[in-house]
Amino acid sequence: MIQCFVYSLGLAALTVAAETLMKSNDHHGHQGGSDGSHH
């Protein structure tokens, strides 16, 4: 099913986007060293 493939692709893209946002947010946020424990 192509739907499954599209879903997986979307999920992966979302995850990458979230990671980038988190890192970008962490930059001018709180500098607590290894504070990337909350997903």
PDB file of C-alpha atoms in Angstrom, residues 2-33:
ATOM      1  CA  ILE A   2       1.379   3.388  -0.982  1.00  0.00           C
ATOM      2  CA  GLN A   3      -0.474   4.999   1.907  1.00  0.00           C
ATOM      3  CA  CYS A   4       1.752   3.230   4.405  1.00  0.00           C
ATOM      4  CA  PHE A   5       4.836   4.498   2.589  1.00  0.00           C
ATOM      5  CA  VAL A   6       3.540   8.062   2.518  1.00  0.00           C
ATOM      6  CA  TYR A   7       2.666   7.859   6.204  1.00  0.00           C
ATOM      7  CA  SER A   8       6.153   6.668   7.108  1.00  0.00           C
ATOM      8  CA  LEU A   9       7.696   9.409   4.996  1.00  0.00           C
ATOM      9  CA  GLY A  10       5.559  12.056   6.659  1.00  0.00           C
ATOM     10  CA  LEU A  11       6.400  10.723  10.095  1.00  0.00           C
ATOM     11  CA  ALA A  12      10.124  10.802   9.332  1.00  0.00           C
ATOM     12  CA  ALA A  13       9.885  14.348   8.000  1.00  0.00           C
ATOM     13  CA  LEU A  14       7.965  15.410  11.096  1.00  0.00           C
ATOM     14  CA  THR A  15      10.577  13.858  13.362  1.00  0.00           C
ATOM     15  CA  VAL A  16      13.410  15.626  11.550  1.00  0.00           C
ATOM     16  CA  ALA A  17      11.528  18.915  11.660  1.00  0.00           C
ATOM     17  CA  ALA A  18      10.853  18.488  15.373  1.00  0.00           C
ATOM     18  CA  GLU A  19      14.530  17.742  16.031  1.00  0.00           C
ATOM     19  CA  THR A  20      15.591  20.854  14.150  1.00  0.00           C
ATOM     20  CA  LEU A  21      13.021  22.968  15.968  1.00  0.00           C
ATOM     21  CA  MET A  22      14.110  21.600  19.341  1.00  0.00           C
ATOM     22  CA  LYS A  23      17.768  22.303  18.622  1.00  0.00           C
ATOM     23  CA  SER A  24      16.945  25.777  17.364  1.00  0.00           C
ATOM     24  CA  ASN A  25      14.777  26.348  20.413  1.00  0.00           C
ATOM     25  CA  ASP A  26      17.458  25.065  22.756  1.00  0.00           C
ATOM     26  CA  HIS A  27      19.904  27.595  21.380  1.00  0.00           C
ATOM     27  CA  HIS A  28      18.375  30.742  22.807  1.00  0.00           C
ATOM     28  CA  GLY A  29      16.560  28.898  25.533  1.00  0.00           C
ATOM     29  CA  HIS A  30      18.060  27.421  28.679  1.00  0.00           C
ATOM     30  CA  GLN A  31      21.655  26.281  28.379  1.00  0.00           C
ATOM     31  CA  GLY A  32      21.656  23.248  30.637  1.00  0.00           C
ATOM     32  CA  GLY A  33      24.231  21.186  28.781  1.00  0.00           C
TER      33      GLY A  33
END
